[in-house]
mmCIF file of N, CA and C in Angstrom:
data_model
loop_
_atom_site.group_PDB
_atom_site.id
_atom_site.type_symbol
_atom_site.label_atom_id
_atom_site.label_comp_id
_atom_site.label_asym_id
_atom_site.label_seq_id
_atom_site.Cartn_x
_atom_site.Cartn_y
_atom_site.Cartn_z
ATOM 1 N N MET A 1 -104.884 -127.952 0.943
ATOM 2 C CA MET A 1 -104.869 -126.550 0.613
ATOM 3 C C MET A 1 -103.629 -126.186 -0.203
ATOM 4 N N LYS A 2 -102.477 -126.805 0.156
ATOM 5 C CA LYS A 2 -101.246 -126.527 -0.585
ATOM 6 C C LYS A 2 -101.348 -127.016 -2.020
ATOM 7 N N ARG A 3 -102.013 -128.148 -2.219
ATOM 8 C CA ARG A 3 -102.192 -128.681 -3.581
ATOM 9 C C ARG A 3 -103.024 -127.725 -4.434
ATOM 10 N N LEU A 4 -104.068 -127.218 -3.840
ATOM 11 C CA LEU A 4 -104.935 -126.280 -4.558
ATOM 12 C C LEU A 4 -104.177 -125.015 -4.920
ATOM 13 N N PHE A 5 -103.393 -124.506 -3.982
ATOM 14 C CA PHE A 5 -102.587 -123.318 -4.246
ATOM 15 C C PHE A 5 -101.548 -123.589 -5.330
ATOM 16 N N LEU A 6 -100.882 -124.747 -5.276
ATOM 17 C CA LEU A 6 -99.888 -125.117 -6.279
ATOM 18 C C LEU A 6 -100.545 -125.260 -7.656
ATOM 19 N N PHE A 7 -101.692 -125.921 -7.703
ATOM 20 C CA PHE A 7 -102.425 -126.069 -8.963
ATOM 21 C C PHE A 7 -102.809 -124.711 -9.533
ATOM 22 N N PHE A 8 -103.278 -123.811 -8.687
ATOM 23 C CA PHE A 8 -103.655 -122.470 -9.133
ATOM 24 C C PHE A 8 -102.453 -121.712 -9.685
ATOM 25 N N CYS A 9 -101.314 -121.802 -8.998
ATOM 26 C CA CYS A 9 -100.099 -121.112 -9.467
ATOM 27 C C CYS A 9 -99.624 -121.645 -10.811
ATOM 28 N N ILE A 10 -99.641 -122.954 -10.981
ATOM 29 C CA ILE A 10 -99.232 -123.554 -12.256
ATOM 30 C C ILE A 10 -100.190 -123.136 -13.362
ATOM 31 N N PHE A 11 -101.477 -123.166 -13.085
ATOM 32 C CA PHE A 11 -102.478 -122.765 -14.068
ATOM 33 C C PHE A 11 -102.301 -121.298 -14.463
ATOM 34 N N LEU A 12 -102.055 -120.451 -13.486
ATOM 35 C CA LEU A 12 -101.850 -119.028 -13.744
ATOM 36 C C LEU A 12 -100.583 -118.801 -14.562
ATOM 37 N N LEU A 13 -99.516 -119.500 -14.231
ATOM 38 C CA LEU A 13 -98.260 -119.379 -14.964
ATOM 39 C C LEU A 13 -98.422 -119.823 -16.412
ATOM 40 N N LEU A 14 -99.094 -120.931 -16.634
ATOM 41 C CA LEU A 14 -99.335 -121.401 -18.004
ATOM 42 C C LEU A 14 -100.194 -120.407 -18.785
ATOM 43 N N GLY A 15 -101.164 -119.811 -18.130
ATOM 44 C CA GLY A 15 -102.013 -118.818 -18.792
ATOM 45 C C GLY A 15 -101.239 -117.593 -19.233
ATOM 46 N N VAL A 16 -100.322 -117.145 -18.392
ATOM 47 C CA VAL A 16 -99.507 -115.969 -18.721
ATOM 48 C C VAL A 16 -98.527 -116.288 -19.843
ATOM 49 N N LEU A 17 -97.918 -117.453 -19.788
ATOM 50 C CA LEU A 17 -96.948 -117.833 -20.815
ATOM 51 C C LEU A 17 -97.596 -118.132 -22.159
ATOM 52 N N ALA A 18 -98.858 -118.502 -22.155
ATOM 53 C CA ALA A 18 -99.539 -118.855 -23.400
ATOM 54 C C ALA A 18 -99.911 -117.637 -24.234
ATOM 55 N N CYS A 19 -99.928 -116.461 -23.650
ATOM 56 C CA CYS A 19 -100.297 -115.254 -24.385
ATOM 57 C C CYS A 19 -99.213 -114.900 -25.388
ATOM 58 N N ASP A 20 -99.619 -114.562 -26.593
ATOM 59 C CA ASP A 20 -98.681 -114.149 -27.631
ATOM 60 C C ASP A 20 -98.637 -112.635 -27.643
ATOM 61 N N LYS A 21 -97.636 -112.064 -27.027
ATOM 62 C CA LYS A 21 -97.544 -110.619 -26.863
ATOM 63 C C LYS A 21 -97.282 -109.889 -28.173
ATOM 64 N N LYS A 22 -96.726 -110.553 -29.188
ATOM 65 C CA LYS A 22 -96.403 -109.885 -30.447
ATOM 66 C C LYS A 22 -97.649 -109.478 -31.225
ATOM 67 N N ASP A 23 -98.771 -110.175 -31.002
ATOM 68 C CA ASP A 23 -99.975 -109.879 -31.767
ATOM 69 C C ASP A 23 -100.839 -108.785 -31.147
ATOM 70 N N GLU A 24 -100.468 -108.312 -29.958
ATOM 71 C CA GLU A 24 -101.261 -107.273 -29.317
ATOM 72 C C GLU A 24 -100.967 -105.922 -29.959
ATOM 73 N N ILE A 25 -102.018 -105.212 -30.318
ATOM 74 C CA ILE A 25 -101.868 -103.894 -30.913
ATOM 75 C C ILE A 25 -102.761 -102.942 -30.154
ATOM 76 N N GLU A 26 -102.191 -101.930 -29.606
ATOM 77 C CA GLU A 26 -102.939 -100.924 -28.875
ATOM 78 C C GLU A 26 -103.475 -99.890 -29.861
ATOM 79 N N SER A 27 -104.501 -99.170 -29.457
ATOM 80 C CA SER A 27 -105.103 -98.184 -30.352
ATOM 81 C C SER A 27 -104.122 -97.082 -30.726
ATOM 82 N N ASN A 28 -103.164 -96.765 -29.837
ATOM 83 C CA ASN A 28 -102.215 -95.710 -30.174
ATOM 84 C C ASN A 28 -101.151 -96.196 -31.154
ATOM 85 N N GLU A 29 -101.158 -97.476 -31.486
ATOM 86 C CA GLU A 29 -100.214 -98.016 -32.441
ATOM 87 C C GLU A 29 -100.783 -98.032 -33.862
ATOM 88 N N TYR A 30 -102.007 -97.595 -34.031
ATOM 89 C CA TYR A 30 -102.560 -97.529 -35.382
ATOM 90 C C TYR A 30 -101.812 -96.466 -36.171
ATOM 91 N N PRO A 31 -101.589 -96.714 -37.449
ATOM 92 C CA PRO A 31 -100.876 -95.715 -38.263
ATOM 93 C C PRO A 31 -101.666 -94.411 -38.374
ATOM 94 N N VAL A 32 -100.944 -93.341 -38.575
ATOM 95 C CA VAL A 32 -101.556 -92.013 -38.681
ATOM 96 C C VAL A 32 -102.518 -91.968 -39.866
ATOM 97 N N TRP A 33 -102.134 -92.563 -40.986
ATOM 98 C CA TRP A 33 -102.987 -92.530 -42.180
ATOM 99 C C TRP A 33 -104.332 -93.200 -41.915
ATOM 100 N N LEU A 34 -104.348 -94.275 -41.087
ATOM 101 C CA LEU A 34 -105.592 -94.977 -40.779
ATOM 102 C C LEU A 34 -106.495 -94.130 -39.896
ATOM 103 N N LYS A 35 -105.905 -93.510 -38.885
ATOM 104 C CA LYS A 35 -106.684 -92.618 -38.023
ATOM 105 C C LYS A 35 -107.281 -91.472 -38.821
ATOM 106 N N GLN A 36 -106.493 -90.924 -39.748
ATOM 107 C CA GLN A 36 -106.975 -89.820 -40.570
ATOM 108 C C GLN A 36 -108.108 -90.275 -41.496
ATOM 109 N N LYS A 37 -107.967 -91.452 -42.087
ATOM 110 C CA LYS A 37 -108.997 -91.978 -42.975
ATOM 111 C C LYS A 37 -110.311 -92.179 -42.225
ATOM 112 N N VAL A 38 -110.228 -92.685 -40.997
ATOM 113 C CA VAL A 38 -111.439 -92.897 -40.192
ATOM 114 C C VAL A 38 -112.066 -91.561 -39.816
ATOM 115 N N ARG A 39 -111.248 -90.566 -39.461
ATOM 116 C CA ARG A 39 -111.778 -89.238 -39.113
ATOM 117 C C ARG A 39 -112.485 -88.577 -40.290
ATOM 118 N N GLU A 40 -112.066 -88.873 -41.512
ATOM 119 C CA GLU A 40 -112.668 -88.268 -42.700
ATOM 120 C C GLU A 40 -113.972 -88.937 -43.111
ATOM 121 N N MET A 41 -114.297 -90.061 -42.497
ATOM 122 C CA MET A 41 -115.519 -90.780 -42.855
ATOM 123 C C MET A 41 -116.740 -90.002 -42.381
ATOM 124 N N PRO A 42 -117.774 -89.994 -43.185
ATOM 125 C CA PRO A 42 -118.982 -89.245 -42.795
ATOM 126 C C PRO A 42 -119.826 -90.031 -41.792
ATOM 127 N N LEU A 43 -119.399 -90.047 -40.540
ATOM 128 C CA LEU A 43 -120.116 -90.773 -39.499
ATOM 129 C C LEU A 43 -120.736 -89.789 -38.533
ATOM 130 N N SER A 44 -121.986 -90.020 -38.215
ATOM 131 C CA SER A 44 -122.642 -89.156 -37.241
ATOM 132 C C SER A 44 -122.747 -89.887 -35.915
ATOM 133 N N GLY A 45 -122.418 -89.219 -34.858
ATOM 134 C CA GLY A 45 -122.521 -89.681 -33.485
ATOM 135 C C GLY A 45 -122.463 -91.170 -33.221
ATOM 136 N N GLU A 46 -123.610 -91.789 -33.119
ATOM 137 C CA GLU A 46 -123.725 -93.185 -32.714
ATOM 138 C C GLU A 46 -123.326 -94.175 -33.812
ATOM 139 N N LEU A 47 -123.248 -93.761 -35.066
ATOM 140 C CA LEU A 47 -122.907 -94.698 -36.147
ATOM 141 C C LEU A 47 -121.510 -95.278 -36.017
ATOM 142 N N CYS A 48 -120.608 -94.564 -35.386
ATOM 143 C CA CYS A 48 -119.242 -95.065 -35.277
ATOM 144 C C CYS A 48 -119.179 -96.361 -34.477
ATOM 145 N N LYS A 49 -120.146 -96.612 -33.614
ATOM 146 C CA LYS A 49 -120.168 -97.847 -32.824
ATOM 147 C C LYS A 49 -120.342 -99.082 -33.702
ATOM 148 N N PHE A 50 -120.933 -98.909 -34.855
ATOM 149 C CA PHE A 50 -121.235 -100.048 -35.719
ATOM 150 C C PHE A 50 -120.211 -100.242 -36.829
ATOM 151 N N ASN A 51 -119.233 -99.386 -36.905
ATOM 152 C CA ASN A 51 -118.172 -99.505 -37.903
ATOM 153 C C ASN A 51 -116.904 -99.975 -37.207
ATOM 154 N N LEU A 52 -116.199 -100.906 -37.841
ATOM 155 C CA LEU A 52 -115.048 -101.532 -37.213
ATOM 156 C C LEU A 52 -113.776 -101.326 -38.013
ATOM 157 N N VAL A 53 -112.667 -101.297 -37.306
ATOM 158 C CA VAL A 53 -111.350 -101.388 -37.913
ATOM 159 C C VAL A 53 -110.771 -102.702 -37.428
ATOM 160 N N MET A 54 -110.488 -103.600 -38.360
ATOM 161 C CA MET A 54 -109.920 -104.890 -38.021
ATOM 162 C C MET A 54 -108.444 -104.898 -38.381
ATOM 163 N N THR A 55 -107.631 -105.370 -37.468
ATOM 164 C CA THR A 55 -106.217 -105.569 -37.724
ATOM 165 C C THR A 55 -106.049 -107.036 -38.066
ATOM 166 N N ILE A 56 -105.512 -107.295 -39.254
ATOM 167 C CA ILE A 56 -105.430 -108.652 -39.783
ATOM 168 C C ILE A 56 -103.977 -109.017 -40.028
ATOM 169 N N LYS A 57 -103.631 -110.231 -39.689
ATOM 170 C CA LYS A 57 -102.304 -110.746 -40.003
ATOM 171 C C LYS A 57 -102.465 -111.805 -41.093
ATOM 172 N N TYR A 58 -101.717 -111.639 -42.171
ATOM 173 C CA TYR A 58 -101.778 -112.575 -43.296
ATOM 174 C C TYR A 58 -100.388 -112.651 -43.920
ATOM 175 N N ASN A 59 -99.861 -113.838 -44.059
ATOM 176 C CA ASN A 59 -98.510 -114.049 -44.609
ATOM 177 C C ASN A 59 -97.469 -113.208 -43.876
ATOM 178 N N ASP A 60 -97.559 -113.164 -42.567
ATOM 179 C CA ASP A 60 -96.633 -112.425 -41.706
ATOM 180 C C ASP A 60 -96.608 -110.926 -41.980
ATOM 181 N N LYS A 61 -97.672 -110.403 -42.552
ATOM 182 C CA LYS A 61 -97.809 -108.967 -42.773
ATOM 183 C C LYS A 61 -99.092 -108.504 -42.102
ATOM 184 N N ILE A 62 -99.118 -107.234 -41.738
ATOM 185 C CA ILE A 62 -100.287 -106.646 -41.084
ATOM 186 C C ILE A 62 -101.104 -105.880 -42.117
ATOM 187 N N TYR A 63 -102.415 -106.095 -42.093
ATOM 188 C CA TYR A 63 -103.352 -105.377 -42.949
ATOM 189 C C TYR A 63 -104.460 -104.804 -42.075
ATOM 190 N N TYR A 64 -105.104 -103.777 -42.575
ATOM 191 C CA TYR A 64 -106.201 -103.136 -41.858
ATOM 192 C C TYR A 64 -107.432 -103.160 -42.749
ATOM 193 N N ASN A 65 -108.552 -103.571 -42.158
ATOM 194 C CA ASN A 65 -109.820 -103.598 -42.879
ATOM 195 C C ASN A 65 -110.782 -102.647 -42.187
ATOM 196 N N ILE A 66 -111.346 -101.734 -42.953
ATOM 197 C CA ILE A 66 -112.359 -100.823 -42.413
ATOM 198 C C ILE A 66 -113.706 -101.392 -42.832
ATOM 199 N N GLN A 67 -114.436 -101.895 -41.865
ATOM 200 C CA GLN A 67 -115.719 -102.540 -42.130
ATOM 201 C C GLN A 67 -116.848 -101.590 -41.768
ATOM 202 N N MET A 68 -117.562 -101.139 -42.774
ATOM 203 C CA MET A 68 -118.681 -100.222 -42.560
ATOM 204 C C MET A 68 -119.953 -101.024 -42.274
ATOM 205 N N SER A 69 -120.754 -100.544 -41.352
ATOM 206 C CA SER A 69 -121.961 -101.261 -40.955
ATOM 207 C C SER A 69 -123.001 -101.322 -42.074
ATOM 208 N N TYR A 70 -123.004 -100.346 -42.943
ATOM 209 C CA TYR A 70 -124.009 -100.299 -43.998
ATOM 210 C C TYR A 70 -123.518 -100.917 -45.305
ATOM 211 N N SER A 71 -122.347 -101.536 -45.288
ATOM 212 C CA SER A 71 -121.792 -102.144 -46.489
ATOM 213 C C SER A 71 -122.076 -103.645 -46.496
ATOM 214 N N SER A 72 -122.388 -104.173 -47.672
ATOM 215 C CA SER A 72 -122.621 -105.609 -47.791
ATOM 216 C C SER A 72 -121.329 -106.353 -48.136
ATOM 217 N N CYS A 73 -120.257 -105.637 -48.337
ATOM 218 C CA CYS A 73 -118.969 -106.231 -48.687
ATOM 219 C C CYS A 73 -118.121 -106.364 -47.425
ATOM 220 N N MET A 74 -117.663 -107.577 -47.153
ATOM 221 C CA MET A 74 -116.974 -107.829 -45.887
ATOM 222 C C MET A 74 -115.532 -107.322 -45.862
ATOM 223 N N TYR A 75 -114.765 -107.574 -46.878
ATOM 224 C CA TYR A 75 -113.362 -107.164 -46.892
ATOM 225 C C TYR A 75 -113.073 -106.290 -48.109
ATOM 226 N N CYS A 76 -113.828 -105.233 -48.262
ATOM 227 C CA CYS A 76 -113.656 -104.353 -49.425
ATOM 228 C C CYS A 76 -112.591 -103.287 -49.218
ATOM 229 N N ASP A 77 -112.409 -102.843 -48.000
ATOM 230 C CA ASP A 77 -111.449 -101.778 -47.706
ATOM 231 C C ASP A 77 -110.274 -102.332 -46.927
ATOM 232 N N ILE A 78 -109.414 -103.081 -47.618
ATOM 233 C CA ILE A 78 -108.229 -103.671 -46.995
ATOM 234 C C ILE A 78 -107.016 -102.851 -47.412
ATOM 235 N N TYR A 79 -106.223 -102.461 -46.405
ATOM 236 C CA TYR A 79 -105.033 -101.651 -46.645
ATOM 237 C C TYR A 79 -103.830 -102.327 -46.007
ATOM 238 N N ASP A 80 -102.664 -102.166 -46.639
ATOM 239 C CA ASP A 80 -101.441 -102.684 -46.033
ATOM 240 C C ASP A 80 -100.920 -101.682 -45.010
ATOM 241 N N GLU A 81 -99.776 -101.960 -44.436
ATOM 242 C CA GLU A 81 -99.235 -101.113 -43.363
ATOM 243 C C GLU A 81 -98.905 -99.697 -43.812
ATOM 244 N N SER A 82 -98.627 -99.528 -45.096
ATOM 245 C CA SER A 82 -98.275 -98.191 -45.593
ATOM 246 C C SER A 82 -99.491 -97.399 -46.056
ATOM 247 N N GLY A 83 -100.670 -98.020 -46.058
ATOM 248 C CA GLY A 83 -101.891 -97.320 -46.457
ATOM 249 C C GLY A 83 -102.306 -97.563 -47.886
ATOM 250 N N SER A 84 -101.594 -98.443 -48.600
ATOM 251 C CA SER A 84 -101.970 -98.780 -49.977
ATOM 252 C C SER A 84 -103.097 -99.803 -49.950
ATOM 253 N N ARG A 85 -104.053 -99.577 -50.826
ATOM 254 C CA ARG A 85 -105.191 -100.489 -50.893
ATOM 255 C C ARG A 85 -104.756 -101.836 -51.466
ATOM 256 N N LYS A 86 -105.181 -102.904 -50.831
ATOM 257 C CA LYS A 86 -104.822 -104.261 -51.238
ATOM 258 C C LYS A 86 -105.846 -104.765 -52.244
ATOM 259 N N THR A 87 -105.360 -105.164 -53.420
ATOM 260 C CA THR A 87 -106.235 -105.771 -54.423
ATOM 261 C C THR A 87 -105.808 -107.215 -54.614
ATOM 262 N N LEU A 88 -106.776 -108.090 -54.676
ATOM 263 C CA LEU A 88 -106.512 -109.522 -54.772
ATOM 264 C C LEU A 88 -107.231 -110.123 -55.967
ATOM 265 N N ASN A 89 -106.560 -111.053 -56.640
ATOM 266 C CA ASN A 89 -107.263 -111.809 -57.670
ATOM 267 C C ASN A 89 -108.036 -112.940 -56.983
ATOM 268 N N GLU A 90 -108.749 -113.747 -57.734
ATOM 269 C CA GLU A 90 -109.626 -114.757 -57.145
ATOM 270 C C GLU A 90 -108.859 -115.791 -56.312
ATOM 271 N N THR A 91 -107.710 -116.238 -56.797
ATOM 272 C CA THR A 91 -106.913 -117.218 -56.062
ATOM 273 C C THR A 91 -106.361 -116.620 -54.772
ATOM 274 N N GLU A 92 -105.824 -115.411 -54.857
ATOM 275 C CA GLU A 92 -105.298 -114.736 -53.669
ATOM 276 C C GLU A 92 -106.416 -114.475 -52.659
ATOM 277 N N TRP A 93 -107.585 -114.121 -53.172
ATOM 278 C CA TRP A 93 -108.728 -113.830 -52.311
ATOM 279 C C TRP A 93 -109.108 -115.052 -51.481
ATOM 280 N N LYS A 94 -109.180 -116.225 -52.113
ATOM 281 C CA LYS A 94 -109.531 -117.459 -51.397
ATOM 282 C C LYS A 94 -108.479 -117.776 -50.334
ATOM 283 N N ASP A 95 -107.214 -117.604 -50.684
ATOM 284 C CA ASP A 95 -106.136 -117.867 -49.736
ATOM 285 C C ASP A 95 -106.185 -116.865 -48.578
ATOM 286 N N PHE A 96 -106.464 -115.622 -48.895
ATOM 287 C CA PHE A 96 -106.560 -114.581 -47.870
ATOM 288 C C PHE A 96 -107.659 -114.917 -46.871
ATOM 289 N N ILE A 97 -108.839 -115.245 -47.345
ATOM 290 C CA ILE A 97 -109.981 -115.555 -46.481
ATOM 291 C C ILE A 97 -109.690 -116.796 -45.632
ATOM 292 N N THR A 98 -109.029 -117.782 -46.226
ATOM 293 C CA THR A 98 -108.736 -119.026 -45.519
ATOM 294 C C THR A 98 -107.671 -118.853 -44.441
ATOM 295 N N ASN A 99 -106.656 -118.043 -44.714
ATOM 296 C CA ASN A 99 -105.485 -117.985 -43.837
ATOM 297 C C ASN A 99 -105.326 -116.711 -43.019
ATOM 298 N N LEU A 100 -106.265 -115.796 -43.096
ATOM 299 C CA LEU A 100 -106.127 -114.570 -42.314
ATOM 300 C C LEU A 100 -106.346 -114.847 -40.829
ATOM 301 N N LYS A 101 -105.761 -114.003 -40.019
ATOM 302 C CA LYS A 101 -105.954 -114.063 -38.569
ATOM 303 C C LYS A 101 -106.310 -112.659 -38.104
ATOM 304 N N ILE A 102 -107.503 -112.514 -37.560
ATOM 305 C CA ILE A 102 -107.928 -111.214 -37.046
ATOM 306 C C ILE A 102 -107.296 -111.038 -35.665
ATOM 307 N N ILE A 103 -106.404 -110.069 -35.577
ATOM 308 C CA ILE A 103 -105.688 -109.808 -34.331
ATOM 309 C C ILE A 103 -106.534 -108.960 -33.397
ATOM 310 N N LYS A 104 -107.173 -107.966 -33.975
ATOM 311 C CA LYS A 104 -107.939 -107.031 -33.153
ATOM 312 C C LYS A 104 -109.070 -106.445 -33.977
ATOM 313 N N SER A 105 -110.180 -106.206 -33.338
ATOM 314 C CA SER A 105 -111.318 -105.559 -33.957
ATOM 315 C C SER A 105 -111.791 -104.463 -33.013
ATOM 316 N N GLN A 106 -111.870 -103.246 -33.520
ATOM 317 C CA GLN A 106 -112.196 -102.112 -32.661
ATOM 318 C C GLN A 106 -113.143 -101.182 -33.390
ATOM 319 N N SER A 107 -114.074 -100.593 -32.652
ATOM 320 C CA SER A 107 -114.988 -99.647 -33.285
ATOM 321 C C SER A 107 -114.230 -98.394 -33.699
ATOM 322 N N THR A 108 -114.732 -97.724 -34.687
ATOM 323 C CA THR A 108 -114.071 -96.511 -35.178
ATOM 324 C C THR A 108 -114.212 -95.357 -34.197
ATOM 325 N N CYS A 109 -115.072 -95.479 -33.192
ATOM 326 C CA CYS A 109 -115.219 -94.421 -32.184
ATOM 327 C C CYS A 109 -113.943 -94.245 -31.384
ATOM 328 N N ASN A 110 -113.201 -95.326 -31.201
ATOM 329 C CA ASN A 110 -112.036 -95.301 -30.321
ATOM 330 C C ASN A 110 -110.729 -94.978 -31.037
ATOM 331 N N LEU A 111 -110.780 -94.639 -32.285
ATOM 332 C CA LEU A 111 -109.556 -94.324 -33.019
ATOM 333 C C LEU A 111 -109.214 -92.871 -32.945
#
C-alpha cells in the first residue's frame, strides 16, 4: 500500500511540475481591442458557439486568430498583441503554419 501511495505522489508531483504556467491565458487577459472586435461582429445568439478566438504563440510572440465558422480561410484574421493585422508573404506563411503553437482556443461567446 505504501508503494502505491508513493508511486501516486511521485506521479502527481511530476504532473504538476510538467505544466507550463507561462502559456496559460485566462479570458480576462484578452486585450480590450480583441474583446471589442468580437463584440462588433454580427453574430446572432447561437452562432457565437461556432466562432473561435485562438491564442497563438509564434517566434516568442503572441498572436490572435479570429476563426469564423462560415469562412473557408483558416488563418485570415491574425492580429498581433497590439491589434495590428498580421500580413505574411509565402515564405513567412509556411514558417508560421509549421511553427505556430495554439495556446488556447475559445468560443467568441465567452469573450
